[in-house]
Coordinates of C-alpha atoms (C1' of nucleotides) in Angstrom, one line a residue:
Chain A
X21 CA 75.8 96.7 117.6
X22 CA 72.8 94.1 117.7
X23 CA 70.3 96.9 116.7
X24 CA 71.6 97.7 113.5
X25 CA 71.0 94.0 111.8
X26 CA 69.6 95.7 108.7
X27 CA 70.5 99.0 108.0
X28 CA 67.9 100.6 105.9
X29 CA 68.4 101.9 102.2
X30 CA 68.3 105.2 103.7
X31 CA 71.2 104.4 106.2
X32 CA 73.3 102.5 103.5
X33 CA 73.0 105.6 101.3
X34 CA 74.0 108.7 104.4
X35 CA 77.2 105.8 105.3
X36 CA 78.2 105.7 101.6
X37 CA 77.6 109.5 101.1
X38 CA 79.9 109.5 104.4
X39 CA 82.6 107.3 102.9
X40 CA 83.0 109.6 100.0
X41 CA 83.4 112.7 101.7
X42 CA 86.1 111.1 103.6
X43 CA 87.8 109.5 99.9
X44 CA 87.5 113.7 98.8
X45 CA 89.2 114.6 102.6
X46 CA 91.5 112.2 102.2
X47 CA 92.6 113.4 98.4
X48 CA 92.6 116.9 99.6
X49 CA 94.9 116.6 102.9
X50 CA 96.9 114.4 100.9
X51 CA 97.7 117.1 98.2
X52 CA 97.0 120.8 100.1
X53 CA 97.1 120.0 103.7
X54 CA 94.4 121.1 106.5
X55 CA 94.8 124.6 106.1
X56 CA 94.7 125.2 102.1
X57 CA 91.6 122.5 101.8
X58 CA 88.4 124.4 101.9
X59 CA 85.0 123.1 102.7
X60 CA 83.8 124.0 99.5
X61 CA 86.0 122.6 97.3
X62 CA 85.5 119.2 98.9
X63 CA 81.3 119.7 98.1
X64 CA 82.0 120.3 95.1
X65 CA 84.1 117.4 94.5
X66 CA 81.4 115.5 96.1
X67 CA 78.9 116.5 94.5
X68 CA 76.6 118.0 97.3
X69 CA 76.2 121.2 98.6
X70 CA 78.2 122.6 101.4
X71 CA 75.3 122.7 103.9
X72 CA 74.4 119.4 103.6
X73 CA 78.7 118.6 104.3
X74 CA 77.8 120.6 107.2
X75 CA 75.0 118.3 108.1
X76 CA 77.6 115.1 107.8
X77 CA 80.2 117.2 109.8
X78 CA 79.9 120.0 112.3
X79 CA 83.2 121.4 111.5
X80 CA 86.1 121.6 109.2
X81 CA 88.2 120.5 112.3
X82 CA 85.9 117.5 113.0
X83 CA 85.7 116.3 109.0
X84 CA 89.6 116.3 109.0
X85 CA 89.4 114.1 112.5
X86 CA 87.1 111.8 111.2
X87 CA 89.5 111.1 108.1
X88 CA 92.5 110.9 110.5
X89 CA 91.2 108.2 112.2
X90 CA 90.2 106.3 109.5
X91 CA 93.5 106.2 108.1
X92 CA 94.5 104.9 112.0
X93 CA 92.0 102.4 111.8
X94 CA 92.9 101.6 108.3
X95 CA 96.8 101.3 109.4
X96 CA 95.5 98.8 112.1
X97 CA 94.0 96.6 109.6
X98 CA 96.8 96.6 107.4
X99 CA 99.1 95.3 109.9
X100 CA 96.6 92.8 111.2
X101 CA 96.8 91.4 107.9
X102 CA 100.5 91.7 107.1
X103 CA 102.5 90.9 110.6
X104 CA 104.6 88.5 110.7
X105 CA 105.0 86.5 114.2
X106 CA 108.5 87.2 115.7
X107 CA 109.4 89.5 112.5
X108 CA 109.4 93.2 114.1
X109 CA 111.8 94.6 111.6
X110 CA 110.5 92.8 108.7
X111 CA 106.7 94.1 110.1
X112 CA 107.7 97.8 110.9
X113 CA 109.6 97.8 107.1
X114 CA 106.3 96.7 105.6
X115 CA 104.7 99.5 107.3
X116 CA 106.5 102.4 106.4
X117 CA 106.5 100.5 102.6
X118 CA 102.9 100.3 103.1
X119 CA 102.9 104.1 104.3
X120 CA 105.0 105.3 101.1
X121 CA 102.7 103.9 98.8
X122 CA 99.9 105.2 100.3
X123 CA 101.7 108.4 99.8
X124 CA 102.5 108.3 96.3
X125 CA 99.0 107.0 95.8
X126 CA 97.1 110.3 96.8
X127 CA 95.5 108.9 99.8
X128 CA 97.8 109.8 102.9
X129 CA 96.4 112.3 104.7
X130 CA 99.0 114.7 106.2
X131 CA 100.1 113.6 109.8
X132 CA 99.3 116.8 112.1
X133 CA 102.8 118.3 112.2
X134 CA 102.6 119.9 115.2
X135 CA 102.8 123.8 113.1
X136 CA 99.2 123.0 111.9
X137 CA 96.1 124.4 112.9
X138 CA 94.6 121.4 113.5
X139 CA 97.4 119.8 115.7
X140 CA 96.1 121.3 119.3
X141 CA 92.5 119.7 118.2
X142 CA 93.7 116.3 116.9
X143 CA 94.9 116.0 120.5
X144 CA 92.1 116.5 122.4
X145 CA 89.6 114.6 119.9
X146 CA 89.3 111.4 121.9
X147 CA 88.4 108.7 118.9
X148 CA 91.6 109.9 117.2
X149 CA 93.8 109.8 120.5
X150 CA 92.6 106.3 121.4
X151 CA 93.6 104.8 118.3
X152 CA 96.4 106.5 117.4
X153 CA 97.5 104.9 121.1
X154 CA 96.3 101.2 120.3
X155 CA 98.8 101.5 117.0
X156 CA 101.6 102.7 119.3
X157 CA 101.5 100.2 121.7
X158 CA 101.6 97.6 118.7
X159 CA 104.5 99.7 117.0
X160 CA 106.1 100.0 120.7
X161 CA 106.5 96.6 120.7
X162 CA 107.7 95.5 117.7
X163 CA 110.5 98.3 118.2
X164 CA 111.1 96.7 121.3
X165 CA 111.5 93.0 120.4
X166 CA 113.5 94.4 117.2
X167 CA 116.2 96.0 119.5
X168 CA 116.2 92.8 122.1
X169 CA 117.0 90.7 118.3
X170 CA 119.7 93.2 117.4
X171 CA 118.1 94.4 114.6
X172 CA 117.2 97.7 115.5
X173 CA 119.8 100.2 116.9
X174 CA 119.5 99.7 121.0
X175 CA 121.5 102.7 121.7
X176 CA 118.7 104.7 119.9
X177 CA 115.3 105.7 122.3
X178 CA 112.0 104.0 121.5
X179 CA 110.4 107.6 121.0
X180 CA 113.4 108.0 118.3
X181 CA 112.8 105.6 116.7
X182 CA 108.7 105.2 116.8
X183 CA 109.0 109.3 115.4
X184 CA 111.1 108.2 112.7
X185 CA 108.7 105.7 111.9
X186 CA 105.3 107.7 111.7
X187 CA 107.0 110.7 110.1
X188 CA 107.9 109.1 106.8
X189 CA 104.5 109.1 105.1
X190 CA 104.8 112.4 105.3
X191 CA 108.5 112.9 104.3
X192 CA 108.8 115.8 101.6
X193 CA 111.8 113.3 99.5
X194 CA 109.0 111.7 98.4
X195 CA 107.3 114.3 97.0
X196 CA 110.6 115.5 95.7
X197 CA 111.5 112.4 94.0
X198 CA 108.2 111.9 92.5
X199 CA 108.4 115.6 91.0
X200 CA 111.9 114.8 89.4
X201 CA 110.6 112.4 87.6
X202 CA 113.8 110.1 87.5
X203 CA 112.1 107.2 89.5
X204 CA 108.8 104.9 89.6
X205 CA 106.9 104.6 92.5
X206 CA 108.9 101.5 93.2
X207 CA 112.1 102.7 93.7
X208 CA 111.0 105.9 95.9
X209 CA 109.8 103.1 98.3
X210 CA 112.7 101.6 98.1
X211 CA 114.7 105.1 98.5
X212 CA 112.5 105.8 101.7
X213 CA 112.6 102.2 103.3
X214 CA 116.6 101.9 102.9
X215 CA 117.2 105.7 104.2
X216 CA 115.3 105.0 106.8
X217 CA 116.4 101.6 108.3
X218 CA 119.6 101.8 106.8
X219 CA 120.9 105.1 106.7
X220 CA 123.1 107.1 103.8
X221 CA 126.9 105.5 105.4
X222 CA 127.9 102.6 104.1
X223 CA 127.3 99.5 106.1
X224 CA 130.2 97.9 107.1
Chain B
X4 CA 128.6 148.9 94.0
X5 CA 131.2 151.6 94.5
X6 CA 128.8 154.8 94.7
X7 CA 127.5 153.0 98.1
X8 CA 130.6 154.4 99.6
X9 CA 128.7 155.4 102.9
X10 CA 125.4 154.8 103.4
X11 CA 123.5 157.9 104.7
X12 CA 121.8 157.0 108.0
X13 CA 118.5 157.1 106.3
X14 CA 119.4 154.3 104.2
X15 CA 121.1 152.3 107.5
X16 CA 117.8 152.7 109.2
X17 CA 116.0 151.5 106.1
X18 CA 118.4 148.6 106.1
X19 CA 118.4 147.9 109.9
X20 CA 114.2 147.9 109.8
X21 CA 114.3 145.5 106.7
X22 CA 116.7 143.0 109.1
X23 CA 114.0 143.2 111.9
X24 CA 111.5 142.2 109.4
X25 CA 113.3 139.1 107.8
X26 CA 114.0 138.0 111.7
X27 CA 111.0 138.3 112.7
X28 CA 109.1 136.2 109.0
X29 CA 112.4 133.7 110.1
X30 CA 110.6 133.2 113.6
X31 CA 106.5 132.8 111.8
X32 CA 107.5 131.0 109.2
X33 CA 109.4 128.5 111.4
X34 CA 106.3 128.3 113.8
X35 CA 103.4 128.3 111.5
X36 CA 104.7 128.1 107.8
X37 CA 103.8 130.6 105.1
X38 CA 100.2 129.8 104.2
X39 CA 99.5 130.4 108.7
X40 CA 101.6 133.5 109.1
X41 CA 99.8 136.5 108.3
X42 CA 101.2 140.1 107.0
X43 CA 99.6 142.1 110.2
X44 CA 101.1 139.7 112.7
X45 CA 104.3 140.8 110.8
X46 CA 103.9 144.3 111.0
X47 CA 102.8 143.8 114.7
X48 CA 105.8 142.0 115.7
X49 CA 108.1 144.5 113.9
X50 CA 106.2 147.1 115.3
X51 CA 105.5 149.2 112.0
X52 CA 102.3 149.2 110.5
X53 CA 101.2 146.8 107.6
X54 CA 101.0 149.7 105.2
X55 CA 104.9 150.2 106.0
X56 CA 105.7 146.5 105.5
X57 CA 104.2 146.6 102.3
X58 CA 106.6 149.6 101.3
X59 CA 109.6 147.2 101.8
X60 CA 108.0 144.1 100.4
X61 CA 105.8 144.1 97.5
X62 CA 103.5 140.7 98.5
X63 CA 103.4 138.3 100.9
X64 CA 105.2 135.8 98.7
X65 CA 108.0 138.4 98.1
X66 CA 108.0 138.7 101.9
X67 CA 108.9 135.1 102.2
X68 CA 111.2 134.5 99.6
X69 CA 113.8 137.0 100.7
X70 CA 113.7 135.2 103.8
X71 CA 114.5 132.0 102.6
X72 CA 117.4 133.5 100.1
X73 CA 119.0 134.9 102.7
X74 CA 118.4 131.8 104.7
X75 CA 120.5 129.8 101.9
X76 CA 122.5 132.9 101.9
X77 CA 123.4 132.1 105.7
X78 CA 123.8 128.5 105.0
X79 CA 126.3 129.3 102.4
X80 CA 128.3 131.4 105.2
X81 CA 128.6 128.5 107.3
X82 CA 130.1 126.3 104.9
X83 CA 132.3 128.3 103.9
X84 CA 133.0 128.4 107.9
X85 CA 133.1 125.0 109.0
X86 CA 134.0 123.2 105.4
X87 CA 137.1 121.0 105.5
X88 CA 139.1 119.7 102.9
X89 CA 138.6 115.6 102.1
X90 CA 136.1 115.3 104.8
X91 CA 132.9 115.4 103.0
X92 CA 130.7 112.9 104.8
X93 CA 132.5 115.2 108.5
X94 CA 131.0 118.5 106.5
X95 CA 127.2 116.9 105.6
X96 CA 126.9 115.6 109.0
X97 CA 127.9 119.2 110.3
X98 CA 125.4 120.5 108.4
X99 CA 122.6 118.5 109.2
X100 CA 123.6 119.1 113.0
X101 CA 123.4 123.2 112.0
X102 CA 120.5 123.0 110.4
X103 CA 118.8 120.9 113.3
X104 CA 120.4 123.6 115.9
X105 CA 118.7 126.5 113.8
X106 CA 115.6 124.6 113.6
X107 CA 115.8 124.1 117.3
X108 CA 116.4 127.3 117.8
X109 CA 113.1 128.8 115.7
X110 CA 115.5 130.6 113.3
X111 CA 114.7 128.1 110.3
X112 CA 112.4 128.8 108.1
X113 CA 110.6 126.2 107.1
X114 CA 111.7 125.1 103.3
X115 CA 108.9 125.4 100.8
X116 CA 107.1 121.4 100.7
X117 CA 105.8 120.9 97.5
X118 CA 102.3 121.2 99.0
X119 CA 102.4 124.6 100.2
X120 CA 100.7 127.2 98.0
X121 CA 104.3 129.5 98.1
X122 CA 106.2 126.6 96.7
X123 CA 105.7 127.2 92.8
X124 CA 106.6 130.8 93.7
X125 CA 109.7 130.3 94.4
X126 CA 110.6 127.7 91.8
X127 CA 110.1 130.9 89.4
X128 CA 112.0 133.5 92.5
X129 CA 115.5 133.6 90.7
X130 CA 117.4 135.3 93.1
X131 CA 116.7 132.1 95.4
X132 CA 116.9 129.4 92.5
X133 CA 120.4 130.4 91.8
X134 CA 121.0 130.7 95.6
X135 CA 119.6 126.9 96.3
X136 CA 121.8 125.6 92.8
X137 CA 125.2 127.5 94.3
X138 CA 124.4 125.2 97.4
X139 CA 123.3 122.1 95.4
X140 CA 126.3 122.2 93.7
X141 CA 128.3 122.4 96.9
X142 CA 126.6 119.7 98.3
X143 CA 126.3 117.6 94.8
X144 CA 130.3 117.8 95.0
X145 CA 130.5 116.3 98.4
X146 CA 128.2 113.5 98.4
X147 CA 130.1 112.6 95.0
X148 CA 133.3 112.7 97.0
X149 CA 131.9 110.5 100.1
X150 CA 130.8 107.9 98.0
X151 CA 134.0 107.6 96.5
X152 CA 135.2 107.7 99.6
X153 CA 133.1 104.5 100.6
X154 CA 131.5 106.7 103.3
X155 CA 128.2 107.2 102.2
X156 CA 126.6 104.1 100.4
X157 CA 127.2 104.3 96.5
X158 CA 124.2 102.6 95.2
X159 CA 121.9 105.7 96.8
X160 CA 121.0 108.1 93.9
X161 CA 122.7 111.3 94.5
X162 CA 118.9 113.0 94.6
X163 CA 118.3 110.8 97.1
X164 CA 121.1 111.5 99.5
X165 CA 120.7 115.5 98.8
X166 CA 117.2 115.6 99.1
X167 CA 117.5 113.6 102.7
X168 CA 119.6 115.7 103.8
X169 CA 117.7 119.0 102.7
X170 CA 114.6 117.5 104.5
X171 CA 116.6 117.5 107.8
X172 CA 115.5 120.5 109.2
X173 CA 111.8 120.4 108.8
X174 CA 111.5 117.0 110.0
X175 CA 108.3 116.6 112.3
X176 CA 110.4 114.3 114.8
X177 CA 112.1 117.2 115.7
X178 CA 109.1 119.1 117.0
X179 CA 107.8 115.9 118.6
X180 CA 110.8 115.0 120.3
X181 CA 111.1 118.6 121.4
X182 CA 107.5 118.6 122.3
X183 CA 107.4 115.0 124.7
X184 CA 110.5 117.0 126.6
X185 CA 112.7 114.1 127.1
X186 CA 114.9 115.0 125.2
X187 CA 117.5 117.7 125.6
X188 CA 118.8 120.1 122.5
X189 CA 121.6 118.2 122.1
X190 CA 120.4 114.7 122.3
X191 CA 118.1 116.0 119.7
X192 CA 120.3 116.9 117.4
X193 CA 122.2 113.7 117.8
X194 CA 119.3 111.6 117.5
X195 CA 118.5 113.3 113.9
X196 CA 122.4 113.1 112.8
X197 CA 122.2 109.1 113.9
X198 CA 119.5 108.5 112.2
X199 CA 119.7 110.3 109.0
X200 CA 123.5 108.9 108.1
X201 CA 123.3 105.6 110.4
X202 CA 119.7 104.1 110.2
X203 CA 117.7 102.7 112.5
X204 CA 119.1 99.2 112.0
X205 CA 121.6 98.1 114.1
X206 CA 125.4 98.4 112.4
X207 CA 127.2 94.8 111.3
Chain C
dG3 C1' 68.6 116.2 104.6
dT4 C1' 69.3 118.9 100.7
dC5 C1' 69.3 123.1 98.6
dT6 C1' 70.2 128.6 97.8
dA7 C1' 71.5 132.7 99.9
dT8 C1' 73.8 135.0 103.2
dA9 C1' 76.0 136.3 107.5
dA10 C1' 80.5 136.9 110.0
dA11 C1' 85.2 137.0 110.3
dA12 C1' 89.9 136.9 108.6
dT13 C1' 93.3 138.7 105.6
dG14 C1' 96.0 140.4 101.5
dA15 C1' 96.5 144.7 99.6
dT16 C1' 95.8 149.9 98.8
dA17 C1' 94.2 155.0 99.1
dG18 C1' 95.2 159.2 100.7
dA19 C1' 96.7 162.4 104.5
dC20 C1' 100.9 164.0 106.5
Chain D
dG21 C1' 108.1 156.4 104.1
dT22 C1' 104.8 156.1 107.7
dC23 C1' 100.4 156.2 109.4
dT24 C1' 95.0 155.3 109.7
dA25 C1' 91.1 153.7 107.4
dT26 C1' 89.2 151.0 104.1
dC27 C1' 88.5 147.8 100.1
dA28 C1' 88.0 143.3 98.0
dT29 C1' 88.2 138.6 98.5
dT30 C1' 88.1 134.3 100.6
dT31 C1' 86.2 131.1 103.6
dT32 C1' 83.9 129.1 107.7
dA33 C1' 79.5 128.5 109.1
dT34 C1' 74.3 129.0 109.3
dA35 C1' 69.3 130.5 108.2
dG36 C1' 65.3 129.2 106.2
dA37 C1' 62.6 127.3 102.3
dC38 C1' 61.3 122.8 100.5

DNA sequence: GTCTATAAAATGATAGAC
DNA sequence: GTCTATCATTTTATAGAC
């Protein structure tokens, strides 16, 4: 850490080259998935050739790594910034709103679902697994202190209900809805959030 | 219609050999989705060579959309099995639970997300469009009846409640909670049934 | 580190004999 | 209609010059 006081132009230009390849990645698991995205396309869309991509990442499998745990680390600083003490519903609502938007802004990155390709790797790529853990620990919690409040459902298992959570980003309604056309961004939120803590029934 | 009086045995084989083939593109697609599943892993599974599996199916994409008409085709079946009068919200709920059960069971093939490359294919497939609009309109009837009903909550957009439930059986916390273990068959399907008509949230 | 050019492998689809 | 052999294309990844 203490080494690096002033990163040279040199360094500030290979991290920002970096960053964009991982804004393209990003883009491109957001609209075609691991498998349909090709290596070229996203040097193209950079602007670089594909060798030099290669010289940034070893792999195709590593590049989509590095992106997934951005968005992880991303995710933690978006609920270090929006959690509200003692509020675990209110904070894991804000999340999956959070999540949605992300969504329907282009820069979700598909979760692994566990048909992909990539799945097996994301698994064993420690950086990924590590993080992905810290967030569930944090999520674990909330669900917990939600169900000892009585706001979330304590019949249902944490693993139920953590799932339900980190599946919605990816949740083809929204992609469904947006393609209908019938509703703003706003609403699908809203569509997702209230499905998802509050079910289709009628409350009581 | 009428001059089909007996098939010969040729033609029974033909059929029987065309049944083995949408079985086993049920099984792939449900595993590893269209884009993953390849046309000699087909023909391999079948036991027929690739050349013959082309003489039954055209392309790849025509492959896979007679697979998921006669999925819908199959759905329709078991609607008309299990329907019953004036229950509507008892007859979604029965076919989310079926739907889960087949997914379980690596019969469902996975419905086209709007990401996949096969997806505008079969927006344009009309044997399946008119399939899928039979079913909407099915399922458009009942949701209209169940919020009438007070069962399921009238201020949800119908397309929100159809496409929910339509997203069912490729839901990723399936697969997860199938993969952790835990979690038996039936406490699966339960857990997706709970959720999708009663929230996580906690009932008043 | 970046480029052009190319290797190496996978895969959808077809030719042509039987 | 079924087979073997092959084509044509795509795509991951790398070699080698600068």
């Amino acid at each position: 850490m203490s080494q690096s006081v002033k990163p040279s132009l040199k360094e500030r230009q290979f991290a920002l080259r970096e960053s964009a390849i991982l804004d393209a990645v990003d883009s491109f698991l957001a609209r075609k998935g691991f498998d349909l995205m090709t290596m070229d396309e996203i040097a193209q869309e950079v602007g670089i050739s594909k060798a030099s991509l290669y010289k940034h990442f070893d792999s195709k499998e590593l590049l989509a790594a590095a992106t997934m745990t951005r968005l992880v680390e991303r995710t933690l600083q978006v609920i270090a910034q929006q959690a509200q003490e003692d509020k675990p519903l209110d904070n894991l609502k804000a999340l999956v709103a959070w999540s949605v938007r992300e969504h329907l802004a282009g820069r979700m990155p598909t979760l692994p679902s566990t048909r992909s390709s990539i799945h097996e790797f994301m698994t064993r790529h420690d950086p990924y697994v590590r993080k992905l853990e810290a967030l569930t620990e944090i999520l674990g919690g909330w669900i917990i202190a939600a169900q000892a409040l009585g706001q979330i459902n304590p019949s249902l298992p944490g693993e139920v209900v953590l799932y339900t959570i980190y599946a919605r980003p990816c949740d083809p309604v929204i992609d469904f809805l947006k393609m209908g056309g019938a509703f703003t961004d706003d609403e699908i939120v809203e569509a997702i959030v209230t499905t998802c803590f509050g079910g289709l029934q009628s409350r009581a």
